[in-house]
XYZ file of C-alpha atoms in Angstrom:
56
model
C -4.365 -111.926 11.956
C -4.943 -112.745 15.376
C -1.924 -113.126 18.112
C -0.562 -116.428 18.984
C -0.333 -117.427 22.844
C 2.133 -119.477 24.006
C 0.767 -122.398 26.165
C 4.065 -123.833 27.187
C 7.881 -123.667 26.587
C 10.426 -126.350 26.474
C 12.739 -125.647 29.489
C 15.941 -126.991 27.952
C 15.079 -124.179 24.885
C 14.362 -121.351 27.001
C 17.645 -121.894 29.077
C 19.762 -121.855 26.302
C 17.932 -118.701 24.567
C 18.565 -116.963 27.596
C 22.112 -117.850 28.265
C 22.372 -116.419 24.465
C 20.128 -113.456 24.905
C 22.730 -112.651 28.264
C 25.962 -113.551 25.898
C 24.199 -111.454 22.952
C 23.940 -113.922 20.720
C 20.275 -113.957 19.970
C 18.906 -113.175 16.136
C 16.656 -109.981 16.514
C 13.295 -112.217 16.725
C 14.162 -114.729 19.503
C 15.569 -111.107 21.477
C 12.634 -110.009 20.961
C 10.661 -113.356 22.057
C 12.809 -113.612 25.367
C 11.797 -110.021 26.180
C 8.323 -110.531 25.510
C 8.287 -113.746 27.424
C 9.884 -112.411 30.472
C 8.732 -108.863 30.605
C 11.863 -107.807 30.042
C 12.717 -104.087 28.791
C 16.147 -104.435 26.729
C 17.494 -101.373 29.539
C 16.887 -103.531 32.238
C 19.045 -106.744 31.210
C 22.163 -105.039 32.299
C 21.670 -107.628 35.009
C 22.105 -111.498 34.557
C 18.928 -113.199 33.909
C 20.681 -116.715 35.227
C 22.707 -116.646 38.346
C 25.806 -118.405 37.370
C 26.713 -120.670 40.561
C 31.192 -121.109 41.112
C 30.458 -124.681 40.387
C 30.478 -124.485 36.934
């Protein structure tokens, strides 16, 4: 079966799946999406992915 390649991603969705990926609340195959998506190595997300502003 060949790969699927993503051609675009909802902006709205990929904020939120990050802000869950950073609070660990991400099922095992959207982790795993994020990572792949961003180039991410699970070591190196000790970081925040988002940089929360003091507005919020």
């Amino acid at each position: 079966m060949s790969r699927r390649v993503i051609n675009w991603v909802n902006t709205p969705v990929l904020m939120e799946a990050i802000l869950r990926y950073e609070q660990g609340r991400l099922p095992k195959s959207m982790r795993l999406w994020i990572e792949q998506l961003l180039d991410l190595n699970n070591q190196q997300v000790e970081t925040t992915l988002i940089p929360h502003s003091s507005h919020d």
